[in-house]
């Protein structure tokens, strides 16, 4: 009896040891295939380009926001940093790796090995894992680099961050499955093109429906401006579950096709199919009525959901995630008011952050100017051109009293507005060009602001251009000394030029420049 028990135990130990050795062999093969995969020219070039470009973006700054990233936008931007070309290359190169033995006529040699075909399929799938891990490392560095910047606002989502690595893993596993189902390197490109056309056709046929968009590995909702994280409405957790489960399901399908029809594989496939369905249903619900109501409230009555902080004489109201940025807004207001004369230098302002989501997050983001005296609008984006645009908004309120009146200025008051906004800039002429819609410093144009643009005539442009080239201290003294007359609607541009000791400019032919808003003028 004891001999029989010992023999059973010995047999079990042999089976366990043999199973472990087989899985050690699978891991060894996966390591070999990962190295071979990386050495394929398309994969090597595109993956190396992905890593280098990510590092270059970190070094140079990848967007206009620069040191002021919005983290709920940063997490989603990492999903697209691994380009579509990299995904396609991954599918094709993995497919070629799976078919290598077939093309080289070595399949018959594998038949005498102890490693079954389905284990080799698992090894090919595991060979993609290092690429997903490197992608995850790049994503982590990108997000951390943005999060540690002093001007960073908002909060990222873990589930948005994992989509990038999961998408790399997904396309690699798809390549393995296609290698078992489509044993032809010539048919694969046609299949990829066909899948792309089918996806585009489905999207067009369903009128870009929400549930169809979220069936794709990566989803871009065409968001026009940064938004508070609670207004995004992206089913990130459901999508991460859907993508992870679908990847496991594709891997199980590849193993089953290769002959690995064990109970464990079938059970995992069934569970993955169920979770894929759960994730797909969860992410297809669309925007809830509560979310739409919250967006409406943030657009129409932002004061109900904002935090207000006082800096100096003025009050700054922001969505909670932007509260730490109010100090940056206050520094701009401080600089603008330092150049103002009269009571404007001490005017108490209310700077309020505003968004317009009444037409959806991908609709027009234009914001109507406020008619509330002393209120200045600031957007959710900051950095780059957004800073001087906000300065123009502040200056127009100081000169005209409110944003609505400031957006209608079409007289000499445009000159002190532009001087207040640009007078303290390090390179005012360059900033002046960047503010104008046509990037010019001559002729008529419109100047961008957080709300409606401000029109400028050719004559006003020439006067402002002359002011910005002179020493700051001399112009500041003249502006403050003649503040009342410069900000009067009765003052002409010619009179304003005389007060500031600027000769009235002429056109190239010596003719007078036009001084009507919206008129394209000579010179």
XYZ file of C-alpha atoms in Angstrom:
523
model
C 0.000 0.000 0.000
C 2.747 2.412 0.974
C 4.626 1.506 -2.192
C 1.631 2.423 -4.343
C 1.230 5.800 -2.612
C 4.918 6.528 -3.093
C 4.672 5.644 -6.778
C 1.647 7.973 -7.207
C 3.475 10.811 -5.448
C 6.572 10.249 -7.558
C 4.482 10.292 -10.722
C 2.782 13.542 -9.627
C 6.133 15.126 -8.916
C 7.383 14.077 -12.341
C 4.304 15.580 -14.019
C 4.668 18.818 -12.019
C 8.359 19.067 -12.808
C 7.709 18.301 -16.470
C 4.975 20.989 -16.598
C 7.293 23.546 -15.014
C 10.027 22.718 -17.489
C 7.626 23.157 -20.368
C 6.583 26.590 -19.125
C 10.225 27.510 -18.598
C 10.738 26.542 -22.237
C 7.761 28.699 -23.230
C 9.266 31.703 -21.434
C 12.638 31.064 -23.067
C 10.996 30.911 -26.489
C 9.053 34.095 -25.741
C 12.297 35.891 -24.894
C 13.851 34.700 -28.154
C 10.810 35.744 -30.207
C 10.716 39.160 -28.510
C 14.330 39.765 -29.515
C 13.685 38.585 -33.075
C 10.558 40.735 -33.244
C 12.476 43.823 -32.189
C 15.148 43.141 -34.840
C 12.622 43.195 -37.678
C 13.306 46.443 -39.516
C 9.770 47.947 -39.445
C 9.362 47.121 -35.764
C 12.832 48.323 -34.833
C 12.474 51.629 -36.672
C 8.945 52.493 -35.550
C 9.301 51.395 -31.931
C 12.613 53.208 -31.568
C 11.042 56.268 -33.207
C 8.183 56.087 -30.689
C 10.544 56.040 -27.700
C 12.783 58.787 -29.122
C 9.860 61.034 -30.092
C 8.346 60.646 -26.622
C 11.654 61.673 -25.075
C 11.999 64.598 -27.468
C 8.511 65.845 -26.603
C 9.385 65.730 -22.918
C 12.563 67.675 -23.549
C 11.074 70.322 -25.824
C 7.527 70.557 -24.465
C 4.842 68.918 -26.586
C 2.170 71.585 -26.718
C 1.375 75.251 -26.330
C 0.482 74.814 -22.665
C 4.151 74.156 -21.880
C 4.501 74.312 -18.078
C 0.718 74.392 -17.559
C -0.524 70.903 -18.489
C -4.036 69.696 -17.716
C -3.572 66.174 -16.420
C -6.954 64.840 -17.553
C -5.814 65.714 -21.078
C -2.283 64.417 -20.607
C -3.459 60.914 -19.694
C -5.432 60.629 -22.927
C -2.655 62.106 -25.068
C -0.438 59.153 -24.074
C -2.836 56.814 -25.866
C -1.979 58.307 -29.245
C 1.764 58.705 -28.674
C 2.203 55.173 -30.003
C 1.045 55.895 -33.537
C -1.235 53.863 -35.769
C 1.812 52.964 -37.881
C 3.368 51.275 -34.849
C 0.202 49.239 -34.269
C 0.062 48.137 -37.911
C 3.768 47.255 -37.859
C 3.197 45.207 -34.708
C 0.385 43.208 -36.320
C 2.400 42.542 -39.488
C 5.684 41.697 -37.748
C 4.080 39.375 -35.196
C 2.153 37.709 -38.010
C 5.413 37.124 -39.879
C 7.068 35.737 -36.742
C 4.266 33.212 -36.248
C 4.564 32.096 -39.889
C 8.372 31.930 -39.875
C 8.547 28.167 -39.347
C 5.932 27.569 -42.040
C 7.706 29.740 -44.589
C 11.114 28.217 -43.826
C 9.773 24.669 -43.930
C 10.691 23.790 -40.350
C 7.189 22.950 -39.092
C 7.864 19.230 -39.462
C 10.856 19.502 -37.149
C 8.695 21.078 -34.450
C 6.421 18.042 -34.552
C 9.053 15.924 -32.808
C 9.517 18.423 -29.954
C 7.779 18.158 -26.590
C 6.457 21.707 -26.892
C 2.982 21.561 -28.390
C 1.937 24.081 -31.092
C -0.414 25.861 -28.693
C 2.455 26.496 -26.269
C 4.437 28.048 -29.120
C 1.410 30.261 -29.759
C 1.457 31.339 -26.124
C 5.167 32.121 -26.473
C 4.474 34.346 -29.481
C 1.789 36.175 -27.522
C 4.129 36.636 -24.552
C 6.803 38.036 -26.886
C 4.666 41.182 -27.206
C 4.648 41.782 -23.444
C 8.063 43.552 -23.371
C 6.797 46.077 -25.911
C 3.714 46.734 -23.793
C 5.903 47.111 -20.687
C 8.188 49.631 -22.413
C 5.089 51.505 -23.568
C 3.808 51.515 -19.996
C 7.147 52.893 -18.811
C 7.048 55.658 -21.431
C 3.458 56.511 -20.471
C 4.385 56.636 -16.783
C 7.324 58.961 -17.495
C 5.188 61.220 -19.730
C 2.470 61.571 -17.128
C 4.852 61.984 -14.192
C 6.828 64.629 -16.084
C 3.630 66.611 -16.616
C 2.324 66.056 -13.084
C 5.446 67.416 -11.374
C 5.381 70.700 -13.284
C 4.547 73.644 -11.008
C 1.691 74.758 -13.273
C 0.021 71.348 -13.622
C -3.699 71.219 -12.827
C -6.385 68.557 -12.783
C -6.137 64.852 -12.146
C -5.416 61.975 -14.484
C -7.118 58.600 -14.675
C -5.300 55.303 -14.193
C -7.725 53.641 -16.593
C -6.927 56.188 -19.326
C -3.206 55.647 -18.796
C -3.377 51.856 -19.222
C -5.075 52.102 -22.622
C -1.777 52.825 -24.409
C 0.038 49.706 -23.168
C -3.133 47.613 -23.550
C -3.531 48.716 -27.173
C 0.045 47.609 -27.935
C -0.649 44.251 -26.309
C -3.968 43.961 -28.158
C -2.504 44.518 -31.623
C 0.327 42.098 -30.898
C -2.130 39.371 -29.888
C -4.219 40.118 -32.976
C -1.074 39.471 -35.041
C -0.659 36.090 -33.322
C -4.291 35.135 -33.984
C -4.061 36.171 -37.624
C -0.877 34.134 -37.942
C -2.849 31.004 -36.977
C -5.960 31.855 -38.994
C -4.442 33.521 -42.082
C -1.278 31.554 -42.986
C -0.279 33.935 -45.791
C 1.875 37.063 -45.617
C 0.321 38.368 -48.831
C -3.247 38.187 -47.555
C -2.554 40.082 -44.323
C -2.176 43.600 -45.806
C -5.446 43.139 -47.669
C -7.071 41.970 -44.452
C -5.764 45.017 -42.548
C -7.028 47.382 -45.241
C -10.353 45.543 -45.281
C -10.678 45.857 -41.496
C -9.966 49.588 -41.721
C -12.554 50.074 -44.491
C -15.104 48.012 -42.547
C -14.539 50.140 -39.427
C -14.960 53.359 -41.403
C -18.089 52.007 -43.100
C -19.608 50.978 -39.770
C -18.850 54.385 -38.288
C -20.456 56.166 -41.235
C -23.465 53.833 -41.298
C -24.184 54.385 -37.606
C -23.669 58.161 -37.844
C -20.620 58.056 -35.576
C -22.621 56.518 -32.731
C -21.155 56.554 -29.232
C -21.177 52.766 -28.845
C -19.392 52.242 -32.173
C -16.621 54.696 -31.320
C -15.908 52.914 -28.064
C -15.471 49.552 -29.772
C -12.156 50.863 -31.076
C -9.008 50.331 -28.946
C -8.361 54.084 -28.617
C -11.131 56.688 -28.645
C -10.711 60.376 -29.467
C -13.800 62.414 -28.572
C -12.532 65.551 -30.386
C -12.618 67.619 -27.218
C -12.052 71.267 -28.124
C -10.873 72.686 -24.773
C -9.620 71.318 -21.432
C -12.505 70.437 -19.120
C -12.977 69.584 -15.459
C -12.532 65.831 -15.085
C -16.083 65.349 -13.794
C -17.487 66.839 -17.024
C -15.620 64.583 -19.450
C -18.029 61.657 -19.225
C -15.568 59.132 -20.643
C -16.229 55.506 -19.529
C -12.507 54.928 -19.001
C -12.825 52.062 -16.509
C -15.339 50.180 -18.661
C -13.158 50.668 -21.740
C -10.032 49.407 -19.984
C -11.983 46.304 -18.899
C -13.311 45.821 -22.439
C -9.875 46.174 -24.046
C -8.107 43.911 -21.533
C -10.790 41.210 -21.763
C -10.851 41.398 -25.566
C -7.070 40.942 -25.635
C -7.325 37.836 -23.450
C -10.174 36.546 -25.622
C -8.079 36.965 -28.795
C -5.191 35.129 -27.138
C -7.462 32.253 -26.077
C -8.843 32.065 -29.607
C -5.299 31.769 -30.985
C -4.488 29.015 -28.472
C -7.702 27.113 -29.299
C -6.984 27.299 -33.036
C -3.508 25.912 -32.312
C -4.961 22.861 -30.590
C -4.833 23.922 -26.950
C -8.402 22.902 -26.180
C -7.934 22.311 -22.491
C -10.569 23.007 -19.879
C -8.532 25.871 -18.470
C -8.247 27.600 -21.855
C -11.948 27.152 -22.558
C -12.870 28.483 -19.114
C -10.609 31.537 -19.521
C -12.031 32.162 -23.008
C -15.588 32.001 -21.670
C -14.748 34.374 -18.817
C -12.959 36.772 -21.171
C -15.930 36.747 -23.558
C -18.294 37.554 -20.693
C -16.088 40.408 -19.430
C -15.722 41.766 -22.974
C -19.486 41.894 -23.282
C -19.833 43.525 -19.850
C -17.228 46.138 -20.739
C -18.808 46.815 -24.141
C -22.245 47.309 -22.584
C -20.846 49.481 -19.793
C -19.023 51.817 -22.172
C -21.916 52.144 -24.629
C -24.384 53.914 -22.330
C -23.556 57.390 -23.584
C -23.870 60.656 -21.709
C -26.226 60.564 -18.757
C -28.803 63.231 -17.986
C -26.884 64.098 -14.816
C -23.725 64.725 -16.850
C -25.572 66.910 -19.361
C -27.116 68.882 -16.495
C -23.685 69.362 -14.908
C -22.273 70.662 -18.201
C -25.209 73.041 -18.571
C -24.701 74.320 -15.024
C -20.970 74.844 -15.597
C -21.743 76.790 -18.781
C -24.637 78.933 -17.569
C -24.016 79.313 -13.822
C -20.345 78.497 -13.137
C -20.461 80.396 -9.827
C -22.447 77.482 -8.365
C -19.564 75.040 -8.756
C -16.490 77.261 -8.482
C -13.998 78.139 -5.773
C -13.210 81.836 -5.317
C -9.861 83.106 -4.019
C -8.827 86.681 -3.349
C -5.483 88.043 -4.564
C -4.689 91.703 -3.900
C -7.855 93.699 -4.624
C -9.483 91.257 -7.050
C -11.366 87.955 -6.746
C -10.550 84.906 -8.837
C -13.174 82.182 -9.320
C -12.146 78.865 -10.846
C -13.301 75.288 -11.148
C -11.823 73.424 -8.158
C -9.094 71.703 -10.172
C -7.825 75.085 -11.410
C -7.793 76.857 -8.026
C -4.007 76.693 -7.787
C -3.712 78.557 -11.102
C -5.395 81.712 -9.809
C -2.023 83.048 -8.691
C -0.833 83.004 -12.323
C -3.929 84.924 -13.390
C -3.356 87.440 -10.595
C 0.205 88.109 -11.787
C -1.126 89.044 -15.247
C -3.780 91.326 -13.748
C -1.125 92.936 -11.558
C 1.112 93.659 -14.568
C -1.732 95.084 -16.641
C -2.985 97.344 -13.867
C 0.529 98.614 -13.192
C 0.403 100.400 -16.559
C -3.110 101.809 -16.149
C -3.924 105.335 -15.059
C -6.757 106.902 -13.132
C -9.095 104.689 -11.150
C -8.381 101.711 -13.432
C -5.117 101.101 -11.587
C -7.091 100.222 -8.464
C -10.228 98.705 -9.977
C -11.465 95.563 -8.244
C -12.011 92.840 -10.812
C -13.732 89.473 -10.720
C -11.861 86.989 -12.866
C -14.131 84.041 -13.621
C -13.290 80.833 -15.426
C -15.898 80.016 -18.052
C -16.650 77.220 -20.514
C -19.343 76.675 -23.121
C -20.528 73.056 -23.211
C -24.117 73.614 -24.296
C -23.311 72.101 -27.702
C -21.195 69.206 -26.439
C -17.495 68.909 -25.751
C -16.596 68.816 -29.442
C -18.845 71.725 -30.430
C -18.065 75.397 -30.655
C -16.165 76.545 -27.589
C -16.755 80.267 -28.153
C -17.771 82.162 -25.033
C -19.998 85.228 -25.155
C -18.545 88.312 -23.448
C -20.004 89.146 -20.042
C -21.950 92.330 -19.460
C -21.216 92.262 -15.712
C -19.076 95.298 -14.785
C -15.565 94.398 -13.762
C -15.836 90.696 -14.696
C -13.078 89.173 -16.825
C -13.287 85.751 -18.471
C -10.436 83.276 -18.365
C -10.495 79.894 -20.077
C -9.428 76.446 -18.954
C -6.311 76.503 -21.153
C -3.285 78.457 -19.981
C 0.182 79.100 -21.292
C 1.400 80.226 -24.712
C -0.963 82.670 -26.426
C -3.611 82.198 -23.748
C -1.647 84.500 -21.418
C -1.563 87.630 -23.652
C -5.141 86.907 -24.785
C -6.217 87.057 -21.153
C -4.193 90.265 -20.730
C -6.165 91.833 -23.598
C -9.400 90.782 -21.893
C -8.292 92.385 -18.620
C -7.209 95.583 -20.384
C -10.472 95.898 -22.328
C -12.480 95.658 -19.083
C -10.280 98.274 -17.397
C -10.806 100.633 -20.348
C -14.439 99.933 -21.295
C -15.895 98.765 -17.969
C -17.129 95.320 -19.058
C -16.318 92.643 -21.619
C -19.323 93.255 -23.847
C -18.437 96.932 -24.256
C -14.761 96.060 -24.618
C -15.432 93.709 -27.524
C -17.186 96.540 -29.389
C -14.352 99.059 -29.143
C -13.649 100.628 -32.499
C -11.962 103.906 -31.617
C -8.838 105.253 -29.978
C -9.488 103.206 -26.829
C -8.077 100.170 -28.642
C -4.638 101.792 -28.315
C -4.487 101.898 -24.473
C -6.023 98.406 -24.369
C -3.185 96.975 -26.453
C -0.576 98.966 -24.551
C -1.817 97.690 -21.188
C -1.857 94.105 -22.475
C 1.554 94.120 -24.148
C 3.543 96.893 -22.473
C 5.190 94.612 -19.918
C 5.915 91.706 -22.291
C 9.543 90.722 -22.885
C 9.058 90.737 -26.665
C 5.901 92.795 -27.224
C 6.065 92.929 -31.033
C 6.334 89.159 -31.382
C 3.451 88.720 -28.953
C 1.476 91.360 -30.858
C 1.833 89.363 -34.074
C 0.848 86.132 -32.314
C -2.308 87.743 -30.942
C -3.541 88.841 -34.357
C -5.467 86.300 -36.379
C -3.266 86.783 -39.466
C 0.023 86.934 -37.497
C 0.746 90.384 -38.894
C 1.933 93.665 -37.447
C 0.567 95.918 -40.196
C -2.863 96.555 -41.643
C -6.256 95.843 -40.153
C -6.852 92.596 -38.278
C -8.602 91.109 -35.267
C -6.978 90.423 -31.915
C -7.840 87.228 -30.047
C -9.276 87.382 -26.531
C -10.908 84.774 -24.259
C -14.305 85.854 -25.652
C -15.027 87.857 -28.821
C -12.048 89.094 -30.859
C -11.152 92.775 -30.804
C -10.986 94.513 -34.224
C -8.057 96.777 -35.069
C -7.780 99.223 -37.942
C -4.602 99.839 -39.891
C -4.163 103.232 -38.233
C -4.563 101.798 -34.736
C -2.127 99.041 -35.656
C 0.562 101.492 -36.715
C 0.193 103.580 -33.560
C 0.381 100.508 -31.305
C 3.328 99.155 -33.264
C 5.202 102.418 -32.763
C 4.436 102.412 -29.024
C 5.727 98.872 -28.562
C 9.084 99.798 -30.085
C 9.724 102.667 -27.669
C 11.084 102.520 -24.102
C 8.414 101.366 -21.712
C 8.922 104.041 -19.063
C 8.349 106.920 -21.484
C 5.056 105.536 -22.825
C 3.813 104.514 -19.370
C 4.159 108.076 -18.102
C 2.276 109.513 -21.094
C -0.531 106.925 -20.841
C -1.083 107.652 -17.155
C -0.887 111.410 -17.651
C -3.519 111.404 -20.431
C -5.559 108.443 -19.193
C -8.913 110.209 -19.095
C -8.659 111.496 -22.661
C -7.167 108.280 -24.049
C -10.060 106.226 -22.660
C -12.772 108.612 -23.844
C -14.944 107.421 -26.770
C -14.777 110.987 -28.131
C -11.017 110.845 -28.683
C -9.858 110.118 -32.226
C -6.943 107.893 -33.106
C -5.107 110.906 -34.474
C -5.548 112.765 -31.184
C -4.407 109.704 -29.222
C -1.268 109.535 -31.367
C -0.562 113.210 -30.603
C -1.022 112.669 -26.860
C 1.460 109.790 -26.975
C 3.907 111.743 -29.153
C 3.515 109.422 -32.117
C 3.425 110.869 -35.616
C 0.273 109.928 -37.564
C 1.431 107.184 -39.941
C 0.766 107.154 -43.676
C 0.336 104.397 -46.212
C 3.092 103.286 -48.582
C 1.875 105.800 -51.132
C 1.656 108.649 -48.640
C -2.143 108.410 -48.350
C -4.035 108.440 -45.072
C -4.726 105.050 -43.574
C -8.331 104.001 -43.213
C -9.698 104.060 -39.672
C -12.867 102.005 -39.941
C -13.141 98.668 -38.155
C -13.105 95.686 -40.445
C -11.725 97.627 -43.451
C -8.640 96.246 -45.145
C -6.427 99.264 -45.641
C -3.381 100.308 -47.587
C -0.042 99.874 -45.881
